[in-house]
Amino acid sequence: MSNRMWGGRFGGGPDDIMEEINASIGFDQRLFAQDIRGSLAHAEMLVAQGIISAEDGASISQGLSQILAEMEAGEFTFSRALEDIHMNIEARLAELIGATAGRLHTARSRNDQVATDFRLYVRDTLDHLAAQISRLMGVLVAKAEAHADTIMPGFTHLQPAQPVSFGHHMLAYVEMLSRDHGRLMDARKRLNESPLGAAALAGTGFDIDRHATAQALGFDAPTGNSMDSVSARDFALEALSAAAICATHLSRLAEEIVVFATPNFGFFTLPDAFSTGSSIMPQKRNPDAAELIRAKSGRIIGSLTGLFVVMKGLPLAYSKDMQEDKEGVFNALDSLSLCLAAMAGMMDTLGVNPTAMRAAAGSGFSTATDLADWLVREAGLPFRDAHHATGALVAMAEEKACLLDELSLADMQSVHASITQGIYDVLSVENSVKSRTSYGGTAPDNVRAMVAQWQAWLKAREVGQ
C-alpha cells in the first residue's frame, strides 16, 4: 500500500477509507482512449522539440498502442491502488518499456492531463448526441410529412384551443430539437481548446509546442491561460446545460405520448417494442419507455445542479473537489443518449389515429376564434366587439348542446345582424386549419413547405458528417 506512484513524499500509505474516497478509476477508466490519444500527441511533441529522444518516443508510442489494444479487447486489469486512469496507464507502460515510461510525463501534470482527457471525451460525446438529435428530427419530419393534412386539437392549458395539423405539431418539436443541436455545437466550439501543456497550473519551463499538440488532437488552439486551463469546467457545465434543455424537450414529448395514448384521447397507439403489460391486468398497455424518458430528465437536470454546486466555491486553480465532475457528466450524457435513441424508435413506430384526432378537434368550440376573425374581416367589427359576440354565440351553442356550425343563421343573427351565410365557410375545422397561412402557421401547405426546409437542413448535416 505504501508503494505509491506519487513518490516519497509520504512515508506510509493511506488507509482503506482514504483509498476508497480518493480513487476514481471506477469511473474515469472510460477515458482510456482519450488519455492515450493525449499521451501519444504529447510524446510526439516531446520528440519533435528534442526534449526526449526519438528512440524513447518510439518506445512510448509502441507501449501506449499495446495498452490501447489491451483495453479495447477488455484484457486490461485496472487497479484501485493506482487511483485513476492516468496512473493505471503509466504503470502498465512502465511494465512494458521500463524506466523510459517515466519520460512521458515530462512537461505535463495530471491536472492538464485530466482536463485534456475530459474535454476530448465531452467533445466526442457531443458529436454523438448531435447525430442522435438529427436522427430523431428526421423521424419527426417524416411524421410531419405523412400527417400534414391530419387534423387534431391544438391545446392551451390542455384545453382545446384551435384545430391544428398533426404535422405542424410534430414540427414544433423539430424546432426545439434544432435549437438543442445548435446548443451542443455551440458548446463544442467553446470547449475546443487544448489544456495540454498547462502542467499543474503555471505552465512549464520546457520548450514545448502547445500548438502542435492542440492540432494533433483536433483542437482549434491551445488554451490561453494555464491556471484557467486546469481549473475550468464550464465546458462541462455548458454541455450539461444543453443536455438538460434537450432532456426537458424530450420529457414534454414523452408526456404527450403518455396522455394522448390513453383511451380518453386515443390519438396514439403505443408500439409493442416500447410499452409493457401489467402483471395483473391483461388489458393494459403501459407507456413505460415514455415515462422513463420523462423521469430521466430529472437525473440529467440533477447532474447539472450537482456540478454547479461542486464548482461554485472553488478557488484557483485545481482542487480535488473537481474529481466529482465526471460521474454526473458521464451519467447525464449516457442518459440523454439513451433517451434520444428510445424516443426515435418510439416515434418511428408510434401508431397515429387520425379519426380520433379529427373528432376531438371539433370539440370545445375550437373554431370560435375563426368566427371572431370573420366578424372583424367581413362585418367590420372591432376585435373586442367580435370577441364579445362570439362569446355570446358560444354560450348559445352550449345551451343548445350543439357545435357552433350547427347553430342556425337566425340564431347567429339574433346575436349580430351582420352575420351572413358566409360564416359557415370558416366554422369547419378543415377550413380553420387551411386558413392559418401566416408564416409559421398550421396550414397544411405551410407544413409541407417547412418539411422540405427541414429535409434540406438534415441532408446538409448528413453531407457535412
PDB file of C-alpha atoms in Angstrom, residues 15-296:
ATOM      1  CA  ASP A  15      -5.760   3.554   4.840  1.00  0.00           C
ATOM      2  CA  ASP A  16      -8.664   1.813   3.143  1.00  0.00           C
ATOM      3  CA  ILE A  17     -11.051   4.712   3.709  1.00  0.00           C
ATOM      4  CA  MET A  18      -8.671   7.172   2.093  1.00  0.00           C
ATOM      5  CA  GLU A  19      -8.209   4.843  -0.866  1.00  0.00           C
ATOM      6  CA  GLU A  20     -11.960   4.495  -1.209  1.00  0.00           C
ATOM      7  CA  ILE A  21     -12.634   8.233  -1.248  1.00  0.00           C
ATOM      8  CA  ASN A  22      -9.582   9.112  -3.336  1.00  0.00           C
ATOM      9  CA  ALA A  23      -9.740   6.548  -6.132  1.00  0.00           C
ATOM     10  CA  SER A  24     -11.513   7.495  -9.342  1.00  0.00           C
ATOM     11  CA  ILE A  25     -10.564   4.526 -11.524  1.00  0.00           C
ATOM     12  CA  GLY A  26     -14.022   3.030 -11.041  1.00  0.00           C
ATOM     13  CA  PHE A  27     -15.481   5.696 -13.305  1.00  0.00           C
ATOM     14  CA  ASP A  28     -12.654   7.525 -15.088  1.00  0.00           C
ATOM     15  CA  GLN A  29     -11.429   4.345 -16.779  1.00  0.00           C
ATOM     16  CA  ARG A  30     -13.839   5.173 -19.581  1.00  0.00           C
ATOM     17  CA  LEU A  31     -11.423   7.980 -20.510  1.00  0.00           C
ATOM     18  CA  PHE A  32      -8.768   5.467 -21.576  1.00  0.00           C
ATOM     19  CA  ALA A  33      -8.986   6.198 -25.313  1.00  0.00           C
ATOM     20  CA  GLN A  34      -8.806   9.956 -24.772  1.00  0.00           C
ATOM     21  CA  ASP A  35      -5.951   9.581 -22.267  1.00  0.00           C
ATOM     22  CA  ILE A  36      -3.896   7.528 -24.692  1.00  0.00           C
ATOM     23  CA  ARG A  37      -4.640   9.928 -27.567  1.00  0.00           C
ATOM     24  CA  GLY A  38      -3.388  12.798 -25.442  1.00  0.00           C
ATOM     25  CA  SER A  39      -0.279  10.893 -24.367  1.00  0.00           C
ATOM     26  CA  LEU A  40       0.594   9.934 -27.939  1.00  0.00           C
ATOM     27  CA  ALA A  41       0.320  13.561 -29.035  1.00  0.00           C
ATOM     28  CA  HIS A  42       2.391  14.718 -26.062  1.00  0.00           C
ATOM     29  CA  ALA A  43       5.133  12.141 -26.723  1.00  0.00           C
ATOM     30  CA  GLU A  44       5.295  13.072 -30.403  1.00  0.00           C
ATOM     31  CA  MET A  45       5.677  16.734 -29.464  1.00  0.00           C
ATOM     32  CA  LEU A  46       8.404  15.976 -26.902  1.00  0.00           C
ATOM     33  CA  VAL A  47      10.384  14.175 -29.606  1.00  0.00           C
ATOM     34  CA  ALA A  48       9.857  16.975 -32.142  1.00  0.00           C
ATOM     35  CA  GLN A  49      11.080  19.528 -29.615  1.00  0.00           C
ATOM     36  CA  GLY A  50      14.160  17.473 -28.725  1.00  0.00           C
ATOM     37  CA  ILE A  51      13.009  17.066 -25.122  1.00  0.00           C
ATOM     38  CA  ILE A  52      13.121  13.255 -25.328  1.00  0.00           C
ATOM     39  CA  SER A  53      14.922  11.071 -27.856  1.00  0.00           C
ATOM     40  CA  ALA A  54      13.254   9.601 -30.912  1.00  0.00           C
ATOM     41  CA  GLU A  55      14.027   6.128 -29.553  1.00  0.00           C
ATOM     42  CA  ASP A  56      12.281   6.848 -26.268  1.00  0.00           C
ATOM     43  CA  GLY A  57       9.352   8.380 -28.165  1.00  0.00           C
ATOM     44  CA  ALA A  58       9.018   5.289 -30.333  1.00  0.00           C
ATOM     45  CA  SER A  59       9.058   3.003 -27.288  1.00  0.00           C
ATOM     46  CA  ILE A  60       6.436   5.105 -25.544  1.00  0.00           C
ATOM     47  CA  SER A  61       4.195   5.160 -28.613  1.00  0.00           C
ATOM     48  CA  GLN A  62       4.526   1.411 -29.136  1.00  0.00           C
ATOM     49  CA  GLY A  63       3.742   0.726 -25.483  1.00  0.00           C
ATOM     50  CA  LEU A  64       0.720   3.046 -25.481  1.00  0.00           C
ATOM     51  CA  SER A  65      -0.625   1.391 -28.628  1.00  0.00           C
ATOM     52  CA  GLN A  66      -0.348  -2.014 -26.950  1.00  0.00           C
ATOM     53  CA  ILE A  67      -2.171  -0.725 -23.864  1.00  0.00           C
ATOM     54  CA  LEU A  68      -4.938   0.674 -26.052  1.00  0.00           C
ATOM     55  CA  ALA A  69      -5.336  -2.704 -27.744  1.00  0.00           C
ATOM     56  CA  GLU A  70      -5.488  -4.449 -24.358  1.00  0.00           C
ATOM     57  CA  MET A  71      -8.155  -2.052 -23.105  1.00  0.00           C
ATOM     58  CA  GLU A  72     -10.253  -2.282 -26.251  1.00  0.00           C
ATOM     59  CA  ALA A  73     -10.116  -6.074 -26.010  1.00  0.00           C
ATOM     60  CA  GLY A  74     -11.129  -5.998 -22.332  1.00  0.00           C
ATOM     61  CA  GLU A  75      -7.846  -7.607 -21.308  1.00  0.00           C
ATOM     62  CA  PHE A  76      -6.528  -4.786 -19.129  1.00  0.00           C
ATOM     63  CA  THR A  77      -6.691  -5.136 -15.349  1.00  0.00           C
ATOM     64  CA  PHE A  78      -7.468  -1.850 -13.632  1.00  0.00           C
ATOM     65  CA  SER A  79      -6.061  -1.288 -10.140  1.00  0.00           C
ATOM     66  CA  ARG A  80      -7.770   0.837  -7.482  1.00  0.00           C
ATOM     67  CA  ALA A  81      -4.418   1.171  -5.748  1.00  0.00           C
ATOM     68  CA  LEU A  82      -3.239   3.247  -8.700  1.00  0.00           C
ATOM     69  CA  GLU A  83      -6.125   5.714  -8.206  1.00  0.00           C
ATOM     70  CA  ASP A  84      -7.006   6.822 -11.720  1.00  0.00           C
ATOM     71  CA  ILE A  85      -6.794   6.089 -15.423  1.00  0.00           C
ATOM     72  CA  HIS A  86      -3.599   8.101 -15.828  1.00  0.00           C
ATOM     73  CA  MET A  87      -1.648   6.155 -13.212  1.00  0.00           C
ATOM     74  CA  ASN A  88      -3.013   2.830 -14.419  1.00  0.00           C
ATOM     75  CA  ILE A  89      -1.775   3.515 -17.929  1.00  0.00           C
ATOM     76  CA  GLU A  90       1.585   4.844 -16.770  1.00  0.00           C
ATOM     77  CA  ALA A  91       2.160   1.825 -14.522  1.00  0.00           C
ATOM     78  CA  ARG A  92       1.372  -0.589 -17.346  1.00  0.00           C
ATOM     79  CA  LEU A  93       3.642   1.402 -19.672  1.00  0.00           C
ATOM     80  CA  ALA A  94       6.475   1.004 -17.158  1.00  0.00           C
ATOM     81  CA  GLU A  95       5.869  -2.764 -17.132  1.00  0.00           C
ATOM     82  CA  LEU A  96       6.139  -2.842 -20.916  1.00  0.00           C
ATOM     83  CA  ILE A  97       9.069  -0.492 -21.629  1.00  0.00           C
ATOM     84  CA  GLY A  98      10.757   0.063 -18.286  1.00  0.00           C
ATOM     85  CA  ALA A  99      12.098   3.344 -16.949  1.00  0.00           C
ATOM     86  CA  THR A 100      11.590   5.090 -20.282  1.00  0.00           C
ATOM     87  CA  ALA A 101       7.913   5.289 -19.387  1.00  0.00           C
ATOM     88  CA  GLY A 102       8.775   7.961 -16.836  1.00  0.00           C
ATOM     89  CA  ARG A 103       9.833  10.352 -19.612  1.00  0.00           C
ATOM     90  CA  LEU A 104       6.258  10.592 -20.899  1.00  0.00           C
ATOM     91  CA  HIS A 105       5.203  12.800 -18.006  1.00  0.00           C
ATOM     92  CA  THR A 106       7.831  15.439 -18.803  1.00  0.00           C
ATOM     93  CA  ALA A 107       6.290  18.934 -19.051  1.00  0.00           C
ATOM     94  CA  ARG A 108       2.786  17.917 -18.023  1.00  0.00           C
ATOM     95  CA  SER A 109       0.776  17.235 -14.869  1.00  0.00           C
ATOM     96  CA  ARG A 110      -2.209  15.084 -14.103  1.00  0.00           C
ATOM     97  CA  ASN A 111      -4.062  18.386 -13.856  1.00  0.00           C
ATOM     98  CA  ASP A 112      -3.688  19.345 -17.517  1.00  0.00           C
ATOM     99  CA  GLN A 113      -3.835  15.669 -18.497  1.00  0.00           C
ATOM    100  CA  VAL A 114      -7.280  15.100 -16.994  1.00  0.00           C
ATOM    101  CA  ALA A 115      -8.554  18.438 -18.279  1.00  0.00           C
ATOM    102  CA  THR A 116      -7.484  17.411 -21.786  1.00  0.00           C
ATOM    103  CA  ASP A 117      -8.986  13.930 -21.482  1.00  0.00           C
ATOM    104  CA  PHE A 118     -12.265  15.305 -20.205  1.00  0.00           C
ATOM    105  CA  ARG A 119     -12.557  17.873 -22.986  1.00  0.00           C
ATOM    106  CA  LEU A 120     -11.843  15.198 -25.585  1.00  0.00           C
ATOM    107  CA  TYR A 121     -14.476  12.925 -24.060  1.00  0.00           C
ATOM    108  CA  VAL A 122     -17.140  15.621 -23.876  1.00  0.00           C
ATOM    109  CA  ARG A 123     -16.348  16.699 -27.440  1.00  0.00           C
ATOM    110  CA  ASP A 124     -16.668  13.124 -28.732  1.00  0.00           C
ATOM    111  CA  THR A 125     -19.957  12.707 -26.874  1.00  0.00           C
ATOM    112  CA  LEU A 126     -21.404  15.987 -28.135  1.00  0.00           C
ATOM    113  CA  ASP A 127     -20.735  14.844 -31.699  1.00  0.00           C
ATOM    114  CA  HIS A 128     -22.552  11.581 -30.977  1.00  0.00           C
ATOM    115  CA  LEU A 129     -25.513  13.331 -29.345  1.00  0.00           C
ATOM    116  CA  ALA A 130     -25.818  15.817 -32.206  1.00  0.00           C
ATOM    117  CA  ALA A 131     -26.048  12.912 -34.653  1.00  0.00           C
ATOM    118  CA  GLN A 132     -28.750  11.323 -32.494  1.00  0.00           C
ATOM    119  CA  ILE A 133     -30.731  14.559 -32.405  1.00  0.00           C
ATOM    120  CA  SER A 134     -30.568  14.734 -36.189  1.00  0.00           C
ATOM    121  CA  ARG A 135     -31.857  11.170 -36.359  1.00  0.00           C
ATOM    122  CA  LEU A 136     -34.832  12.000 -34.126  1.00  0.00           C
ATOM    123  CA  MET A 137     -35.526  15.160 -36.103  1.00  0.00           C
ATOM    124  CA  GLY A 138     -35.619  13.054 -39.265  1.00  0.00           C
ATOM    125  CA  VAL A 139     -38.198  10.734 -37.698  1.00  0.00           C
ATOM    126  CA  LEU A 140     -40.405  13.659 -36.686  1.00  0.00           C
ATOM    127  CA  VAL A 141     -40.060  15.356 -40.066  1.00  0.00           C
ATOM    128  CA  ALA A 142     -41.205  12.130 -41.739  1.00  0.00           C
ATOM    129  CA  LYS A 143     -44.196  12.002 -39.371  1.00  0.00           C
ATOM    130  CA  ALA A 144     -44.996  15.615 -40.216  1.00  0.00           C
ATOM    131  CA  GLU A 145     -44.849  14.933 -43.933  1.00  0.00           C
ATOM    132  CA  ALA A 146     -47.180  11.953 -43.596  1.00  0.00           C
ATOM    133  CA  HIS A 147     -49.657  13.922 -41.469  1.00  0.00           C
ATOM    134  CA  ALA A 148     -49.607  17.410 -42.960  1.00  0.00           C
ATOM    135  CA  ASP A 149     -53.381  17.125 -43.520  1.00  0.00           C
ATOM    136  CA  THR A 150     -54.215  15.222 -40.331  1.00  0.00           C
ATOM    137  CA  ILE A 151     -56.263  17.489 -38.065  1.00  0.00           C
ATOM    138  CA  MET A 152     -56.015  17.409 -34.283  1.00  0.00           C
ATOM    139  CA  PRO A 153     -56.965  19.784 -31.495  1.00  0.00           C
ATOM    140  CA  GLY A 154     -54.358  22.307 -30.504  1.00  0.00           C
ATOM    141  CA  PHE A 155     -54.298  22.943 -26.766  1.00  0.00           C
ATOM    142  CA  THR A 156     -53.554  25.684 -24.306  1.00  0.00           C
ATOM    143  CA  HIS A 157     -53.786  24.750 -20.624  1.00  0.00           C
ATOM    144  CA  LEU A 158     -54.504  21.241 -22.015  1.00  0.00           C
ATOM    145  CA  GLN A 159     -57.907  22.587 -23.047  1.00  0.00           C
ATOM    146  CA  PRO A 160     -58.993  22.527 -26.731  1.00  0.00           C
ATOM    147  CA  ALA A 161     -57.986  25.867 -28.233  1.00  0.00           C
ATOM    148  CA  GLN A 162     -57.794  25.802 -32.039  1.00  0.00           C
ATOM    149  CA  PRO A 163     -57.540  22.961 -34.552  1.00  0.00           C
ATOM    150  CA  VAL A 164     -54.069  22.342 -35.977  1.00  0.00           C
ATOM    151  CA  SER A 165     -52.326  19.927 -38.268  1.00  0.00           C
ATOM    152  CA  PHE A 166     -50.658  16.979 -36.519  1.00  0.00           C
ATOM    153  CA  GLY A 167     -47.739  17.532 -38.870  1.00  0.00           C
ATOM    154  CA  HIS A 168     -47.465  21.082 -37.552  1.00  0.00           C
ATOM    155  CA  HIS A 169     -47.469  19.707 -34.004  1.00  0.00           C
ATOM    156  CA  MET A 170     -44.572  17.393 -34.862  1.00  0.00           C
ATOM    157  CA  LEU A 171     -42.614  20.233 -36.439  1.00  0.00           C
ATOM    158  CA  ALA A 172     -42.831  22.168 -33.168  1.00  0.00           C
ATOM    159  CA  TYR A 173     -40.569  19.516 -31.637  1.00  0.00           C
ATOM    160  CA  VAL A 174     -38.299  19.623 -34.677  1.00  0.00           C
ATOM    161  CA  GLU A 175     -37.785  23.330 -33.984  1.00  0.00           C
ATOM    162  CA  MET A 176     -36.936  22.585 -30.350  1.00  0.00           C
ATOM    163  CA  LEU A 177     -34.511  19.831 -31.282  1.00  0.00           C
ATOM    164  CA  SER A 178     -32.794  22.032 -33.865  1.00  0.00           C
ATOM    165  CA  ARG A 179     -32.025  24.513 -31.095  1.00  0.00           C
ATOM    166  CA  ASP A 180     -30.761  21.649 -28.933  1.00  0.00           C
ATOM    167  CA  HIS A 181     -28.486  20.639 -31.794  1.00  0.00           C
ATOM    168  CA  GLY A 182     -27.254  24.227 -32.036  1.00  0.00           C
ATOM    169  CA  ARG A 183     -26.569  24.444 -28.314  1.00  0.00           C
ATOM    170  CA  LEU A 184     -24.498  21.250 -28.398  1.00  0.00           C
ATOM    171  CA  MET A 185     -22.480  22.556 -31.327  1.00  0.00           C
ATOM    172  CA  ASP A 186     -22.006  25.921 -29.618  1.00  0.00           C
ATOM    173  CA  ALA A 187     -20.740  24.131 -26.513  1.00  0.00           C
ATOM    174  CA  ARG A 188     -18.411  22.060 -28.667  1.00  0.00           C
ATOM    175  CA  LYS A 189     -16.972  25.171 -30.289  1.00  0.00           C
ATOM    176  CA  ARG A 190     -16.188  26.812 -26.956  1.00  0.00           C
ATOM    177  CA  LEU A 191     -14.621  23.717 -25.374  1.00  0.00           C
ATOM    178  CA  ASN A 192     -12.391  23.036 -28.381  1.00  0.00           C
ATOM    179  CA  GLU A 193      -9.186  24.436 -26.907  1.00  0.00           C
ATOM    180  CA  SER A 194      -6.395  22.258 -25.562  1.00  0.00           C
ATOM    181  CA  PRO A 195      -5.253  22.487 -21.915  1.00  0.00           C
ATOM    182  CA  LEU A 196      -2.340  20.105 -22.574  1.00  0.00           C
ATOM    183  CA  GLY A 197       0.945  21.705 -21.586  1.00  0.00           C
ATOM    184  CA  ALA A 198      -0.526  23.960 -18.914  1.00  0.00           C
ATOM    185  CA  ALA A 199       1.042  21.481 -16.452  1.00  0.00           C
ATOM    186  CA  ALA A 200      -0.018  21.756 -12.804  1.00  0.00           C
ATOM    187  CA  LEU A 201      -1.179  25.393 -13.008  1.00  0.00           C
ATOM    188  CA  ALA A 202       1.705  27.658 -14.084  1.00  0.00           C
ATOM    189  CA  GLY A 203       2.893  26.200 -17.375  1.00  0.00           C
ATOM    190  CA  THR A 204       6.354  24.688 -17.789  1.00  0.00           C
ATOM    191  CA  GLY A 205       9.926  25.776 -18.402  1.00  0.00           C
ATOM    192  CA  PHE A 206      10.411  23.124 -21.086  1.00  0.00           C
ATOM    193  CA  ASP A 207      10.370  24.316 -24.673  1.00  0.00           C
ATOM    194  CA  ILE A 208       7.103  22.618 -25.560  1.00  0.00           C
ATOM    195  CA  ASP A 209       4.881  23.295 -28.567  1.00  0.00           C
ATOM    196  CA  ARG A 210       1.305  23.526 -27.329  1.00  0.00           C
ATOM    197  CA  HIS A 211       0.017  24.494 -30.759  1.00  0.00           C
ATOM    198  CA  ALA A 212       1.351  21.208 -32.150  1.00  0.00           C
ATOM    199  CA  THR A 213      -0.400  19.072 -29.533  1.00  0.00           C
ATOM    200  CA  ALA A 214      -3.592  21.075 -29.927  1.00  0.00           C
ATOM    201  CA  GLN A 215      -3.547  20.480 -33.678  1.00  0.00           C
ATOM    202  CA  ALA A 216      -2.740  16.788 -33.273  1.00  0.00           C
ATOM    203  CA  LEU A 217      -5.785  16.349 -31.009  1.00  0.00           C
ATOM    204  CA  GLY A 218      -8.164  18.277 -33.269  1.00  0.00           C
ATOM    205  CA  PHE A 219      -8.410  21.354 -31.055  1.00  0.00           C
ATOM    206  CA  ASP A 220      -8.687  24.787 -32.624  1.00  0.00           C
ATOM    207  CA  ALA A 221      -5.930  26.215 -30.400  1.00  0.00           C
ATOM    208  CA  PRO A 222      -4.296  25.805 -27.005  1.00  0.00           C
ATOM    209  CA  THR A 223      -5.953  27.465 -24.024  1.00  0.00           C
ATOM    210  CA  GLY A 224      -4.569  30.913 -23.291  1.00  0.00           C
ATOM    211  CA  ASN A 225      -4.119  30.833 -19.516  1.00  0.00           C
ATOM    212  CA  SER A 226      -2.512  27.945 -17.658  1.00  0.00           C
ATOM    213  CA  MET A 227      -4.496  28.468 -14.448  1.00  0.00           C
ATOM    214  CA  ASP A 228      -7.815  28.592 -16.266  1.00  0.00           C
ATOM    215  CA  SER A 229      -6.736  25.568 -18.309  1.00  0.00           C
ATOM    216  CA  VAL A 230      -6.640  23.209 -15.351  1.00  0.00           C
ATOM    217  CA  SER A 231      -9.441  24.721 -13.278  1.00  0.00           C
ATOM    218  CA  ALA A 232     -12.158  25.408 -15.864  1.00  0.00           C
ATOM    219  CA  ARG A 233     -15.114  23.060 -16.015  1.00  0.00           C
ATOM    220  CA  ASP A 234     -17.572  25.459 -17.599  1.00  0.00           C
ATOM    221  CA  PHE A 235     -17.304  23.381 -20.779  1.00  0.00           C
ATOM    222  CA  ALA A 236     -18.866  20.504 -18.842  1.00  0.00           C
ATOM    223  CA  LEU A 237     -21.471  22.809 -17.306  1.00  0.00           C
ATOM    224  CA  GLU A 238     -22.392  24.116 -20.744  1.00  0.00           C
ATOM    225  CA  ALA A 239     -22.674  20.594 -22.141  1.00  0.00           C
ATOM    226  CA  LEU A 240     -24.889  19.600 -19.214  1.00  0.00           C
ATOM    227  CA  SER A 241     -26.991  22.735 -19.634  1.00  0.00           C
ATOM    228  CA  ALA A 242     -27.624  21.883 -23.273  1.00  0.00           C
ATOM    229  CA  ALA A 243     -28.324  18.278 -22.288  1.00  0.00           C
ATOM    230  CA  ALA A 244     -30.798  19.358 -19.604  1.00  0.00           C
ATOM    231  CA  ILE A 245     -32.713  21.569 -22.038  1.00  0.00           C
ATOM    232  CA  CYS A 246     -32.828  18.787 -24.612  1.00  0.00           C
ATOM    233  CA  ALA A 247     -33.997  16.318 -21.955  1.00  0.00           C
ATOM    234  CA  THR A 248     -36.749  18.751 -20.990  1.00  0.00           C
ATOM    235  CA  HIS A 249     -37.951  18.842 -24.597  1.00  0.00           C
ATOM    236  CA  LEU A 250     -37.930  15.054 -24.746  1.00  0.00           C
ATOM    237  CA  SER A 251     -39.849  14.943 -21.473  1.00  0.00           C
ATOM    238  CA  ARG A 252     -42.560  17.199 -22.896  1.00  0.00           C
ATOM    239  CA  LEU A 253     -42.976  14.953 -25.922  1.00  0.00           C
ATOM    240  CA  ALA A 254     -42.949  11.898 -23.665  1.00  0.00           C
ATOM    241  CA  GLU A 255     -45.708  13.438 -21.573  1.00  0.00           C
ATOM    242  CA  GLU A 256     -47.838  13.946 -24.674  1.00  0.00           C
ATOM    243  CA  ILE A 257     -47.294  10.328 -25.684  1.00  0.00           C
ATOM    244  CA  VAL A 258     -48.441   9.222 -22.229  1.00  0.00           C
ATOM    245  CA  VAL A 259     -51.531  11.456 -22.293  1.00  0.00           C
ATOM    246  CA  PHE A 260     -52.570  11.033 -25.915  1.00  0.00           C
ATOM    247  CA  ALA A 261     -52.190   7.246 -25.812  1.00  0.00           C
ATOM    248  CA  THR A 262     -54.832   6.947 -23.076  1.00  0.00           C
ATOM    249  CA  PRO A 263     -58.310   5.740 -24.106  1.00  0.00           C
ATOM    250  CA  ASN A 264     -59.618   9.178 -23.082  1.00  0.00           C
ATOM    251  CA  PHE A 265     -57.825  10.631 -26.125  1.00  0.00           C
ATOM    252  CA  GLY A 266     -56.961   7.618 -28.269  1.00  0.00           C
ATOM    253  CA  PHE A 267     -54.727   9.687 -30.562  1.00  0.00           C
ATOM    254  CA  PHE A 268     -51.781   7.267 -30.377  1.00  0.00           C
ATOM    255  CA  THR A 269     -51.300   3.507 -30.287  1.00  0.00           C
ATOM    256  CA  LEU A 270     -48.166   2.565 -28.406  1.00  0.00           C
ATOM    257  CA  PRO A 271     -45.739   0.291 -30.266  1.00  0.00           C
ATOM    258  CA  ASP A 272     -45.235  -3.109 -28.626  1.00  0.00           C
ATOM    259  CA  ALA A 273     -41.466  -2.633 -28.544  1.00  0.00           C
ATOM    260  CA  PHE A 274     -41.762   0.482 -26.355  1.00  0.00           C
ATOM    261  CA  SER A 275     -44.582  -0.463 -23.994  1.00  0.00           C
ATOM    262  CA  THR A 276     -45.227  -3.123 -21.384  1.00  0.00           C
ATOM    263  CA  GLY A 277     -48.150  -5.037 -19.968  1.00  0.00           C
ATOM    264  CA  SER A 278     -49.425  -5.377 -16.441  1.00  0.00           C
ATOM    265  CA  SER A 279     -48.673  -8.308 -14.152  1.00  0.00           C
ATOM    266  CA  ILE A 280     -52.334  -8.439 -13.093  1.00  0.00           C
ATOM    267  CA  MET A 281     -54.408  -6.517 -15.663  1.00  0.00           C
ATOM    268  CA  PRO A 282     -54.216  -8.212 -19.078  1.00  0.00           C
ATOM    269  CA  GLN A 283     -55.781  -5.309 -20.962  1.00  0.00           C
ATOM    270  CA  LYS A 284     -53.032  -2.831 -20.042  1.00  0.00           C
ATOM    271  CA  ARG A 285     -50.501  -1.332 -22.442  1.00  0.00           C
ATOM    272  CA  ASN A 286     -48.244   0.904 -20.365  1.00  0.00           C
ATOM    273  CA  PRO A 287     -46.078   3.663 -21.881  1.00  0.00           C
ATOM    274  CA  ASP A 288     -43.016   2.706 -19.834  1.00  0.00           C
ATOM    275  CA  ALA A 289     -40.428   3.986 -22.328  1.00  0.00           C
ATOM    276  CA  ALA A 290     -42.091   7.397 -22.485  1.00  0.00           C
ATOM    277  CA  GLU A 291     -42.424   7.532 -18.703  1.00  0.00           C
ATOM    278  CA  LEU A 292     -38.754   6.676 -18.212  1.00  0.00           C
ATOM    279  CA  ILE A 293     -37.703   9.353 -20.702  1.00  0.00           C
ATOM    280  CA  ARG A 294     -39.841  11.782 -18.717  1.00  0.00           C
ATOM    281  CA  ALA A 295     -38.194  10.701 -15.474  1.00  0.00           C
ATOM    282  CA  LYS A 296     -34.611  10.715 -16.730  1.00  0.00           C
TER     283      LYS A 296
END
